[in-house]
């Protein structure tokens, strides 16, 4: 994919639905009583993996455009589930299937099969789950077991780990308390409460009792992680308005980063949709300043770090990102792949053990970039190259379809 540079950028964009919320709306409604309609769903490859797995397990799911219709099944059948490249699908299913008393084998593509799964399996065993990984990774085998509620402290600040434990706790006897040191995104808690789960949030802990769920319709807000690329374009080249973006406070680390970097943004038409706060986000070209980002902001910013690094490359001064070891176990080692992407575009970037250091420049020359088949690296590179002097080429650029089908078309349609 060749990216030609632009001198200016002005546009209003409709961002696809939130990937995290779409996954959860599919998985949770598939084990609930009744039927549900999910509108503005993200139908990238990852969410299609969730649909395929739940169909294999016995749920009835149909699609019409970006709308999904689900009839839930409270008695799932044993199955082998192929999760593709989707870590969210596999990790949430690990908890969901343990809680539902299903025997299953979870597999994935070569990339997903290299990602850590013991971080989910180990705390699930504290509830009594019979779950086996393959040297800590996929394939994952789940067998029926009696679960008993207990207090579990998550060792990794991950919404996927927390969500898997909550889902397992829905089928456990007694009370389960899931505690985390750093609060992670809370889409699971919000949606399950709307579906009738016996669940309450107490600070950084979630208290769960055995529950049955009822189906609920979900209107999925736009994904702030996907909006971040176009927001960055506005900050670099002109002005962007991203419509109907979810601004859940556990997901708005990118806006806190903008505050630190002197990037102008405005939340407009604020409202609540299906329990999730939503707004239009306007971002204007700004004199970007370097900043430091440490561990406490990472849970609300981890997916946006590659595009944040691009902004740091154009900022005045040296930026430091630390406490981001989680980047090493994404679709690529995003510490190394982000630094290589920046260097290939002409930026001054250095990898560290838990992040990177970036010395900003007024402009980058551009160049050819390897995506490592990582959708967030590819999209970040596209924005960096659009703002560069001569643009460049992105290898394996089609990987963006995992989370943002039509990304490149949208770049071309708006100017």
Short mmCIF file of N, CA and C in Angstrom, two decimals, residues 90-164:
data_model
loop_
_atom_site.label_atom_id
_atom_site.label_comp_id
_atom_site.label_asym_id
_atom_site.label_seq_id
_atom_site.Cartn_x
_atom_site.Cartn_y
_atom_site.Cartn_z
N UNK A 90 -10.58 -15.37 22.25
CA UNK A 90 -10.07 -16.54 22.96
C UNK A 90 -10.09 -16.33 24.47
N UNK A 91 -9.62 -15.19 24.94
CA UNK A 91 -9.51 -14.99 26.39
C UNK A 91 -10.88 -14.86 27.06
N UNK A 92 -11.81 -14.16 26.43
CA UNK A 92 -13.14 -14.08 27.03
C UNK A 92 -13.85 -15.42 26.98
N UNK A 93 -13.66 -16.16 25.89
CA UNK A 93 -14.28 -17.49 25.81
C UNK A 93 -13.74 -18.42 26.89
N UNK A 94 -12.48 -18.29 27.26
CA UNK A 94 -11.93 -19.15 28.30
C UNK A 94 -12.74 -19.03 29.58
N UNK A 95 -13.08 -17.80 29.97
CA UNK A 95 -13.88 -17.60 31.16
C UNK A 95 -15.33 -17.97 30.96
N UNK A 96 -15.89 -17.56 29.82
CA UNK A 96 -17.30 -17.81 29.54
C UNK A 96 -17.60 -19.31 29.52
N UNK A 97 -16.76 -20.10 28.86
CA UNK A 97 -17.02 -21.53 28.72
C UNK A 97 -16.79 -22.27 30.02
N UNK A 98 -15.81 -21.83 30.81
CA UNK A 98 -15.65 -22.43 32.15
C UNK A 98 -16.90 -22.20 32.98
N UNK A 99 -17.46 -20.99 32.90
CA UNK A 99 -18.65 -20.67 33.66
C UNK A 99 -19.90 -21.38 33.16
N UNK A 100 -19.93 -21.72 31.88
CA UNK A 100 -21.09 -22.38 31.29
C UNK A 100 -21.01 -23.91 31.34
N UNK A 101 -19.91 -24.45 31.83
CA UNK A 101 -19.78 -25.90 31.94
C UNK A 101 -19.69 -26.60 30.61
N UNK A 102 -18.90 -26.04 29.70
CA UNK A 102 -18.77 -26.57 28.34
C UNK A 102 -17.37 -27.15 28.15
N UNK A 103 -17.27 -28.24 27.42
CA UNK A 103 -15.98 -28.77 27.00
C UNK A 103 -15.66 -28.18 25.63
N UNK A 104 -14.46 -27.64 25.49
CA UNK A 104 -14.12 -26.99 24.22
C UNK A 104 -12.61 -26.97 24.03
N UNK A 105 -12.22 -26.84 22.79
CA UNK A 105 -10.81 -26.64 22.43
C UNK A 105 -10.74 -25.36 21.63
N UNK A 106 -9.92 -24.42 22.08
CA UNK A 106 -9.81 -23.11 21.44
C UNK A 106 -8.49 -23.03 20.69
N UNK A 107 -8.57 -22.74 19.40
CA UNK A 107 -7.38 -22.62 18.56
C UNK A 107 -7.36 -21.25 17.90
N UNK A 108 -6.21 -20.91 17.31
CA UNK A 108 -6.09 -19.63 16.62
C UNK A 108 -5.07 -19.71 15.51
N UNK A 109 -4.87 -18.59 14.82
CA UNK A 109 -3.89 -18.55 13.74
C UNK A 109 -2.47 -18.54 14.33
N UNK A 110 -1.44 -18.61 13.49
CA UNK A 110 -0.07 -18.67 14.04
C UNK A 110 0.28 -17.50 14.96
N UNK A 111 -0.21 -16.30 14.65
CA UNK A 111 0.08 -15.15 15.50
C UNK A 111 -0.57 -15.29 16.87
N UNK A 112 -1.88 -15.61 16.90
CA UNK A 112 -2.57 -15.76 18.17
C UNK A 112 -1.98 -16.92 18.98
N UNK A 113 -1.49 -17.94 18.30
CA UNK A 113 -0.95 -19.11 18.98
C UNK A 113 0.38 -18.84 19.68
N UNK A 114 0.93 -17.64 19.49
CA UNK A 114 2.16 -17.25 20.18
C UNK A 114 1.89 -16.29 21.33
N UNK A 115 0.63 -15.96 21.57
CA UNK A 115 0.31 -14.98 22.61
C UNK A 115 -0.01 -15.67 23.93
N UNK A 116 0.29 -15.03 25.07
CA UNK A 116 0.16 -15.70 26.37
C UNK A 116 -1.28 -15.92 26.79
N UNK A 117 -1.60 -17.15 27.17
CA UNK A 117 -2.94 -17.50 27.63
C UNK A 117 -2.96 -18.00 29.08
N UNK A 118 -1.80 -18.32 29.62
CA UNK A 118 -1.74 -18.77 31.00
C UNK A 118 -2.13 -17.64 31.97
N UNK A 119 -1.94 -16.41 31.58
CA UNK A 119 -2.35 -15.27 32.41
C UNK A 119 -3.86 -15.29 32.68
N UNK A 120 -4.64 -15.93 31.79
CA UNK A 120 -6.07 -16.10 32.01
C UNK A 120 -6.36 -17.43 32.68
N UNK A 121 -5.71 -18.48 32.22
CA UNK A 121 -5.98 -19.83 32.73
C UNK A 121 -5.64 -19.95 34.21
N UNK A 122 -4.53 -19.37 34.63
CA UNK A 122 -4.09 -19.52 36.02
C UNK A 122 -5.10 -18.97 37.02
N UNK A 123 -5.58 -17.72 36.88
CA UNK A 123 -6.59 -17.24 37.85
C UNK A 123 -7.92 -17.97 37.72
N UNK A 124 -8.27 -18.48 36.53
CA UNK A 124 -9.50 -19.26 36.41
C UNK A 124 -9.42 -20.54 37.24
N UNK A 125 -8.24 -21.11 37.34
CA UNK A 125 -8.08 -22.32 38.15
C UNK A 125 -8.34 -22.04 39.63
N UNK A 126 -8.15 -20.80 40.06
CA UNK A 126 -8.44 -20.46 41.46
C UNK A 126 -9.94 -20.61 41.76
N UNK A 127 -10.78 -20.53 40.71
CA UNK A 127 -12.22 -20.76 40.87
C UNK A 127 -12.58 -22.24 40.73
N UNK A 128 -11.59 -23.07 40.38
CA UNK A 128 -11.84 -24.50 40.20
C UNK A 128 -11.91 -24.94 38.76
N UNK A 129 -11.58 -24.07 37.81
CA UNK A 129 -11.69 -24.42 36.40
C UNK A 129 -10.68 -25.50 36.02
N UNK A 130 -11.10 -26.39 35.13
CA UNK A 130 -10.23 -27.41 34.55
C UNK A 130 -9.84 -26.93 33.16
N UNK A 131 -8.71 -26.25 33.07
CA UNK A 131 -8.33 -25.59 31.82
C UNK A 131 -6.84 -25.80 31.59
N UNK A 132 -6.49 -26.13 30.37
CA UNK A 132 -5.12 -26.49 30.04
C UNK A 132 -4.65 -25.70 28.83
N UNK A 133 -3.49 -25.07 28.95
CA UNK A 133 -2.88 -24.38 27.81
C UNK A 133 -1.78 -25.27 27.22
N UNK A 134 -1.23 -24.84 26.11
CA UNK A 134 -0.14 -25.55 25.46
C UNK A 134 1.13 -24.74 25.65
N UNK A 135 1.92 -25.11 26.64
CA UNK A 135 3.11 -24.33 26.99
C UNK A 135 2.76 -22.86 27.24
N UNK A 136 1.61 -22.67 27.88
CA UNK A 136 1.19 -21.32 28.23
C UNK A 136 0.47 -20.58 27.13
N UNK A 137 0.26 -21.23 25.99
CA UNK A 137 -0.34 -20.57 24.83
C UNK A 137 -1.47 -21.44 24.27
N UNK A 138 -2.02 -21.03 23.14
CA UNK A 138 -3.03 -21.85 22.47
C UNK A 138 -2.35 -23.02 21.75
N UNK A 139 -3.08 -24.12 21.49
CA UNK A 139 -4.49 -24.37 21.81
C UNK A 139 -4.75 -24.46 23.31
N UNK A 140 -6.01 -24.13 23.66
CA UNK A 140 -6.47 -24.18 25.04
C UNK A 140 -7.59 -25.21 25.13
N UNK A 141 -7.50 -26.09 26.11
CA UNK A 141 -8.52 -27.12 26.31
C UNK A 141 -9.28 -26.84 27.61
N UNK A 142 -10.61 -26.86 27.52
CA UNK A 142 -11.48 -26.59 28.67
C UNK A 142 -12.35 -27.82 28.92
N UNK A 143 -12.40 -28.27 30.17
CA UNK A 143 -13.25 -29.39 30.56
C UNK A 143 -14.23 -28.95 31.63
N UNK A 144 -15.34 -29.66 31.74
CA UNK A 144 -16.34 -29.30 32.74
C UNK A 144 -15.76 -29.40 34.15
N UNK A 145 -16.12 -28.45 34.99
CA UNK A 145 -15.66 -28.46 36.37
C UNK A 145 -16.62 -27.65 37.23
N UNK A 146 -16.68 -27.95 38.51
CA UNK A 146 -17.52 -27.18 39.44
C UNK A 146 -16.73 -25.97 39.92
N UNK A 147 -17.29 -24.79 39.71
CA UNK A 147 -16.61 -23.55 40.10
C UNK A 147 -17.16 -23.04 41.41
N UNK A 148 -16.27 -22.53 42.26
CA UNK A 148 -16.65 -21.96 43.55
C UNK A 148 -16.06 -20.56 43.66
N UNK A 149 -16.89 -19.61 44.05
CA UNK A 149 -16.45 -18.23 44.16
C UNK A 149 -15.33 -18.04 45.18
N UNK A 150 -14.44 -17.11 44.92
CA UNK A 150 -13.34 -16.78 45.82
C UNK A 150 -12.86 -15.37 45.48
N UNK A 151 -11.87 -14.89 46.17
CA UNK A 151 -11.28 -13.59 45.86
C UNK A 151 -10.07 -13.82 44.98
N UNK A 152 -10.05 -13.14 43.85
CA UNK A 152 -8.95 -13.29 42.89
C UNK A 152 -8.35 -11.93 42.60
N UNK A 153 -7.05 -11.83 42.74
CA UNK A 153 -6.34 -10.60 42.38
C UNK A 153 -5.69 -10.81 41.01
N UNK A 154 -6.05 -9.96 40.04
CA UNK A 154 -5.45 -10.10 38.72
C UNK A 154 -3.99 -9.65 38.78
N UNK A 155 -3.14 -10.41 38.15
CA UNK A 155 -1.70 -10.11 38.18
C UNK A 155 -1.29 -9.20 37.03
N UNK A 156 -2.13 -9.13 36.02
CA UNK A 156 -1.84 -8.33 34.82
C UNK A 156 -2.96 -7.31 34.67
N UNK A 157 -2.64 -6.01 34.48
CA UNK A 157 -3.70 -5.01 34.28
C UNK A 157 -4.34 -5.17 32.90
N UNK A 158 -5.30 -6.08 32.81
CA UNK A 158 -5.89 -6.44 31.52
C UNK A 158 -7.38 -6.60 31.66
N UNK A 159 -8.15 -5.89 30.84
CA UNK A 159 -9.60 -6.03 30.85
C UNK A 159 -10.01 -7.42 30.37
N UNK A 160 -9.20 -8.03 29.52
CA UNK A 160 -9.52 -9.38 29.05
C UNK A 160 -9.44 -10.39 30.19
N UNK A 161 -8.40 -10.30 31.01
CA UNK A 161 -8.27 -11.20 32.16
C UNK A 161 -9.42 -10.97 33.14
N UNK A 162 -9.67 -9.71 33.46
CA UNK A 162 -10.77 -9.39 34.38
C UNK A 162 -12.10 -9.90 33.84
N UNK A 163 -12.35 -9.68 32.57
CA UNK A 163 -13.63 -10.09 31.97
C UNK A 163 -13.79 -11.60 31.99
N UNK A 164 -12.71 -12.34 31.70
CA UNK A 164 -12.79 -13.80 31.73
C UNK A 164 -13.17 -14.29 33.12
#
